[in-house]
């Protein structure tokens, strides 16, 4: 997680920030780092290692194919809380935090609560029986729940206070909860950053 967040910032400085869907796909797929002989893109770090080699959103296949030596790096099980910790450089991403080996469980618990208590990321509307969620939970729904309708039961674990109480009551009412996803802000706070182009990449 720390490496991913750090390398995003470094890549923005060296290569610029992507400003379109096509540029973002190139950035996350092709900008890579050599770690002890293993060359990893951002998609490889996130989806290949941290998500246990699961298919990225909108992709046709997993990052590592059968026989890929990098498969040894893949975690056996994805912890959905990583999505509250990884910062891809967009304004809608969680803030960058430092994570440690000794306290990773508590640190992930804290960032999950912090992310979900922000109204930009989670809104519980008990009057309309609606749950508004960050698009992150749409892209990586399979990491949180088996289906869209199961997301409320997953998200309630990351809430506290009034929001948790309202959502818990909505779940217990057995009424259909309408899950909606908010628009993702791909803008960046990077100052004086050039625009990324695949032409900047070097072998």
mmCIF file of C-alpha atoms in Angstrom:
data_model
loop_
_atom_site.group_PDB
_atom_site.id
_atom_site.type_symbol
_atom_site.label_atom_id
_atom_site.label_comp_id
_atom_site.label_asym_id
_atom_site.label_seq_id
_atom_site.Cartn_x
_atom_site.Cartn_y
_atom_site.Cartn_z
ATOM 1 C CA UNK A 1 0.000 0.000 0.000
ATOM 2 C CA UNK A 2 2.781 2.414 0.940
ATOM 3 C CA UNK A 3 4.691 1.577 -2.228
ATOM 4 C CA UNK A 4 1.633 2.093 -4.437
ATOM 5 C CA UNK A 5 0.823 5.472 -2.903
ATOM 6 C CA UNK A 6 4.425 6.637 -3.047
ATOM 7 C CA UNK A 7 4.956 5.549 -6.649
ATOM 8 C CA UNK A 8 1.778 7.303 -7.803
ATOM 9 C CA UNK A 9 3.207 10.599 -6.535
ATOM 10 C CA UNK A 10 6.603 9.871 -8.064
ATOM 11 C CA UNK A 11 5.049 8.973 -11.436
ATOM 12 C CA UNK A 12 2.994 12.176 -11.429
ATOM 13 C CA UNK A 13 6.196 14.167 -10.960
ATOM 14 C CA UNK A 14 8.220 12.270 -13.558
ATOM 15 C CA UNK A 15 5.566 11.501 -16.185
ATOM 16 C CA UNK A 16 2.613 13.781 -15.471
ATOM 17 C CA UNK A 17 -1.041 13.191 -14.610
ATOM 18 C CA UNK A 18 -3.405 11.364 -16.981
ATOM 19 C CA UNK A 19 -6.377 13.478 -18.065
ATOM 20 C CA UNK A 20 -8.602 11.026 -19.957
ATOM 21 C CA UNK A 21 -9.902 7.459 -19.629
ATOM 22 C CA UNK A 22 -7.482 6.287 -22.320
ATOM 23 C CA UNK A 23 -4.536 8.030 -20.678
ATOM 24 C CA UNK A 24 -5.482 6.618 -17.255
ATOM 25 C CA UNK A 25 -5.628 3.080 -18.667
ATOM 26 C CA UNK A 26 -2.153 3.536 -20.161
ATOM 27 C CA UNK A 27 -0.814 5.090 -16.946
ATOM 28 C CA UNK A 28 -2.026 2.360 -14.600
ATOM 29 C CA UNK A 29 -1.224 -0.478 -17.038
ATOM 30 C CA UNK A 30 2.162 0.595 -18.366
ATOM 31 C CA UNK A 31 3.934 2.761 -15.789
ATOM 32 C CA UNK A 32 5.943 0.160 -13.876
ATOM 33 C CA UNK A 33 8.557 -0.266 -11.184
ATOM 34 C CA UNK A 34 11.201 -2.948 -10.809
ATOM 35 C CA UNK A 35 11.064 -4.454 -7.325
ATOM 36 C CA UNK A 36 13.764 -7.035 -6.764
ATOM 37 C CA UNK A 37 13.550 -8.175 -10.366
ATOM 38 C CA UNK A 38 9.745 -8.226 -10.525
ATOM 39 C CA UNK A 39 8.397 -5.520 -12.829
ATOM 40 C CA UNK A 40 5.005 -4.320 -11.596
ATOM 41 C CA UNK A 41 2.534 -1.798 -12.972
ATOM 42 C CA UNK A 42 0.026 -0.032 -10.747
ATOM 43 C CA UNK A 43 -2.612 -2.524 -11.904
ATOM 44 C CA UNK A 44 -0.193 -5.298 -11.025
ATOM 45 C CA UNK A 45 0.409 -3.902 -7.547
ATOM 46 C CA UNK A 46 -3.265 -3.369 -6.795
ATOM 47 C CA UNK A 47 -5.057 -6.135 -8.661
ATOM 48 C CA UNK A 48 -2.285 -8.684 -9.039
ATOM 49 C CA UNK A 49 -0.846 -8.543 -5.511
ATOM 50 C CA UNK A 50 -3.222 -6.804 -3.094
ATOM 51 C CA UNK A 51 -6.418 -8.213 -4.668
ATOM 52 C CA UNK A 52 -5.033 -11.720 -5.113
ATOM 53 C CA UNK A 53 -4.782 -11.489 -8.918
ATOM 54 C CA UNK A 54 -8.375 -10.477 -9.532
ATOM 55 C CA UNK A 55 -9.547 -8.881 -12.775
ATOM 56 C CA UNK A 56 -9.391 -5.057 -12.661
ATOM 57 C CA UNK A 57 -12.539 -3.038 -13.417
ATOM 58 C CA UNK A 58 -13.376 -3.107 -17.161
ATOM 59 C CA UNK A 59 -10.491 -5.485 -17.901
ATOM 60 C CA UNK A 60 -10.907 -8.823 -19.656
ATOM 61 C CA UNK A 61 -8.365 -10.746 -17.615
ATOM 62 C CA UNK A 62 -6.351 -10.765 -14.406
ATOM 63 C CA UNK A 63 -2.928 -9.027 -14.387
ATOM 64 C CA UNK A 64 -0.904 -12.221 -13.971
ATOM 65 C CA UNK A 65 -1.478 -15.153 -16.306
ATOM 66 C CA UNK A 66 -0.918 -18.808 -15.418
ATOM 67 C CA UNK A 67 2.750 -19.508 -14.914
ATOM 68 C CA UNK A 68 3.652 -15.870 -14.256
ATOM 69 C CA UNK A 69 6.401 -15.879 -11.585
ATOM 70 C CA UNK A 70 4.794 -12.802 -10.014
ATOM 71 C CA UNK A 71 1.862 -14.956 -8.885
ATOM 72 C CA UNK A 72 3.957 -15.863 -5.855
ATOM 73 C CA UNK A 73 3.462 -12.284 -4.667
ATOM 74 C CA UNK A 74 -0.350 -12.376 -4.819
ATOM 75 C CA UNK A 75 -2.149 -12.312 -1.489
ATOM 76 C CA UNK A 76 -4.327 -15.386 -0.874
ATOM 77 C CA UNK A 77 -7.350 -13.279 0.056
ATOM 78 C CA UNK A 78 -8.328 -9.686 -0.629
ATOM 79 C CA UNK A 79 -9.038 -7.368 2.281
ATOM 80 C CA UNK A 80 -11.624 -4.884 0.927
ATOM 81 C CA UNK A 81 -10.329 -2.208 3.285
ATOM 82 C CA UNK A 82 -7.360 -1.687 0.951
ATOM 83 C CA UNK A 83 -9.723 0.410 -1.171
ATOM 84 C CA UNK A 84 -9.931 2.904 1.679
ATOM 85 C CA UNK A 85 -6.125 3.069 1.778
ATOM 86 C CA UNK A 86 -4.946 3.191 -1.844
ATOM 87 C CA UNK A 87 -4.607 6.649 -3.371
ATOM 88 C CA UNK A 88 -4.474 6.792 -7.185
ATOM 89 C CA UNK A 89 -3.995 10.552 -7.197
ATOM 90 C CA UNK A 90 -7.619 11.528 -7.842
ATOM 91 C CA UNK A 91 -9.582 13.890 -5.596
ATOM 92 C CA UNK A 92 -12.133 11.149 -4.844
ATOM 93 C CA UNK A 93 -9.422 8.817 -3.543
ATOM 94 C CA UNK A 94 -8.810 8.271 0.170
ATOM 95 C CA UNK A 95 -6.069 10.475 1.647
ATOM 96 C CA UNK A 96 -2.552 9.088 1.784
ATOM 97 C CA UNK A 97 -1.620 7.489 5.112
ATOM 98 C CA UNK A 98 1.399 5.538 6.279
ATOM 99 C CA UNK A 99 0.836 1.870 7.086
ATOM 100 C CA UNK A 100 2.965 -0.382 9.259
ATOM 101 C CA UNK A 101 3.373 -4.139 9.571
ATOM 102 C CA UNK A 102 2.709 -4.208 13.304
ATOM 103 C CA UNK A 103 -0.480 -2.126 13.256
ATOM 104 C CA UNK A 104 -1.936 -2.763 9.786
ATOM 105 C CA UNK A 105 -5.222 -4.186 11.107
ATOM 106 C CA UNK A 106 -5.967 -1.176 13.278
ATOM 107 C CA UNK A 107 -4.750 1.233 10.609
ATOM 108 C CA UNK A 108 -7.064 -0.285 7.993
ATOM 109 C CA UNK A 109 -9.953 -0.198 10.465
ATOM 110 C CA UNK A 110 -9.365 3.511 11.071
ATOM 111 C CA UNK A 111 -9.082 4.510 7.401
ATOM 112 C CA UNK A 112 -12.232 2.519 6.575
ATOM 113 C CA UNK A 113 -14.211 4.381 9.236
ATOM 114 C CA UNK A 114 -12.719 7.723 8.177
ATOM 115 C CA UNK A 115 -13.528 7.190 4.504
ATOM 116 C CA UNK A 116 -17.091 6.040 5.102
ATOM 117 C CA UNK A 117 -17.985 8.854 7.470
ATOM 118 C CA UNK A 118 -17.368 11.410 4.716
ATOM 119 C CA UNK A 119 -20.591 12.465 2.972
ATOM 120 C CA UNK A 120 -18.772 12.467 -0.376
ATOM 121 C CA UNK A 121 -18.316 8.724 0.017
ATOM 122 C CA UNK A 122 -21.319 7.397 1.957
ATOM 123 C CA UNK A 123 -24.777 8.889 2.497
ATOM 124 C CA UNK A 124 -27.534 6.991 4.292
ATOM 125 C CA UNK A 125 -30.959 8.363 3.314
ATOM 126 C CA UNK A 126 -33.452 6.556 5.521
ATOM 127 C CA UNK A 127 -36.380 8.661 4.268
ATOM 128 C CA UNK A 128 -35.938 7.348 0.722
ATOM 129 C CA UNK A 129 -34.382 4.054 1.802
ATOM 130 C CA UNK A 130 -31.324 4.837 -0.297
ATOM 131 C CA UNK A 131 -27.624 4.276 0.206
ATOM 132 C CA UNK A 132 -25.282 6.496 -1.807
ATOM 133 C CA UNK A 133 -21.762 5.118 -2.127
ATOM 134 C CA UNK A 134 -18.447 6.078 -3.663
ATOM 135 C CA UNK A 135 -17.934 4.626 -7.137
ATOM 136 C CA UNK A 136 -14.994 2.721 -5.641
ATOM 137 C CA UNK A 137 -17.521 0.307 -4.146
ATOM 138 C CA UNK A 138 -19.068 -0.160 -7.566
ATOM 139 C CA UNK A 139 -15.769 -0.889 -9.298
ATOM 140 C CA UNK A 140 -14.677 -3.328 -6.591
ATOM 141 C CA UNK A 141 -18.065 -4.608 -5.499
ATOM 142 C CA UNK A 142 -16.927 -8.243 -5.609
ATOM 143 C CA UNK A 143 -14.336 -7.488 -2.906
ATOM 144 C CA UNK A 144 -17.051 -6.234 -0.548
ATOM 145 C CA UNK A 145 -20.132 -8.318 -1.315
ATOM 146 C CA UNK A 146 -21.536 -10.958 -3.641
ATOM 147 C CA UNK A 147 -24.012 -8.540 -5.196
ATOM 148 C CA UNK A 148 -25.011 -4.887 -5.304
ATOM 149 C CA UNK A 149 -27.985 -5.598 -3.032
ATOM 150 C CA UNK A 150 -25.619 -7.078 -0.426
ATOM 151 C CA UNK A 151 -23.499 -3.924 -0.193
ATOM 152 C CA UNK A 152 -25.533 -2.334 2.653
ATOM 153 C CA UNK A 153 -24.717 -5.259 4.959
ATOM 154 C CA UNK A 154 -21.049 -4.911 4.081
ATOM 155 C CA UNK A 155 -20.874 -1.131 4.399
ATOM 156 C CA UNK A 156 -22.633 -0.983 7.775
ATOM 157 C CA UNK A 157 -19.506 -2.560 9.280
ATOM 158 C CA UNK A 158 -17.523 0.541 8.331
ATOM 159 C CA UNK A 159 -19.950 3.069 9.773
ATOM 160 C CA UNK A 160 -20.477 4.474 13.241
ATOM 161 C CA UNK A 161 -22.869 6.809 15.018
ATOM 162 C CA UNK A 162 -26.120 7.932 13.385
ATOM 163 C CA UNK A 163 -25.217 6.629 9.935
ATOM 164 C CA UNK A 164 -24.576 3.135 11.266
ATOM 165 C CA UNK A 165 -27.806 3.176 13.290
ATOM 166 C CA UNK A 166 -29.893 4.387 10.330
ATOM 167 C CA UNK A 167 -28.465 1.831 7.911
ATOM 168 C CA UNK A 168 -28.817 -0.992 10.430
ATOM 169 C CA UNK A 169 -32.508 -0.141 10.868
ATOM 170 C CA UNK A 170 -32.974 -0.037 7.093
ATOM 171 C CA UNK A 171 -31.404 -3.496 6.795
ATOM 172 C CA UNK A 172 -33.517 -4.904 9.623
ATOM 173 C CA UNK A 173 -36.700 -3.474 8.079
ATOM 174 C CA UNK A 174 -36.248 -5.941 5.183
ATOM 175 C CA UNK A 175 -37.174 -3.188 2.741
ATOM 176 C CA UNK A 176 -35.361 -2.979 -0.559
ATOM 177 C CA UNK A 177 -32.480 -0.542 -0.162
ATOM 178 C CA UNK A 178 -31.690 1.344 -3.353
ATOM 179 C CA UNK A 179 -27.922 1.551 -3.780
ATOM 180 C CA UNK A 180 -26.628 4.457 -5.855
ATOM 181 C CA UNK A 181 -23.075 5.433 -6.735
ATOM 182 C CA UNK A 182 -21.693 8.966 -6.730
ATOM 183 C CA UNK A 183 -19.720 10.470 -9.593
ATOM 184 C CA UNK A 184 -15.971 9.960 -9.269
ATOM 185 C CA UNK A 185 -13.797 13.067 -9.375
ATOM 186 C CA UNK A 186 -10.647 12.263 -11.356
ATOM 187 C CA UNK A 187 -9.265 15.762 -10.761
ATOM 188 C CA UNK A 188 -5.952 15.982 -8.962
ATOM 189 C CA UNK A 189 -4.397 18.268 -6.386
ATOM 190 C CA UNK A 190 -0.987 17.882 -8.007
ATOM 191 C CA UNK A 191 0.412 21.376 -8.580
ATOM 192 C CA UNK A 192 2.096 22.403 -11.841
ATOM 193 C CA UNK A 193 2.012 18.835 -13.093
ATOM 194 C CA UNK A 194 2.443 18.142 -16.785
ATOM 195 C CA UNK A 195 -0.100 16.022 -18.635
ATOM 196 C CA UNK A 196 0.825 12.356 -18.918
ATOM 197 C CA UNK A 197 1.483 10.832 -22.328
ATOM 198 C CA UNK A 198 2.512 7.290 -23.146
ATOM 199 C CA UNK A 199 5.279 8.868 -25.233
ATOM 200 C CA UNK A 200 7.029 9.677 -21.951
ATOM 201 C CA UNK A 201 7.494 5.989 -21.176
ATOM 202 C CA UNK A 202 10.941 4.450 -21.557
ATOM 203 C CA UNK A 203 11.854 0.800 -21.887
#
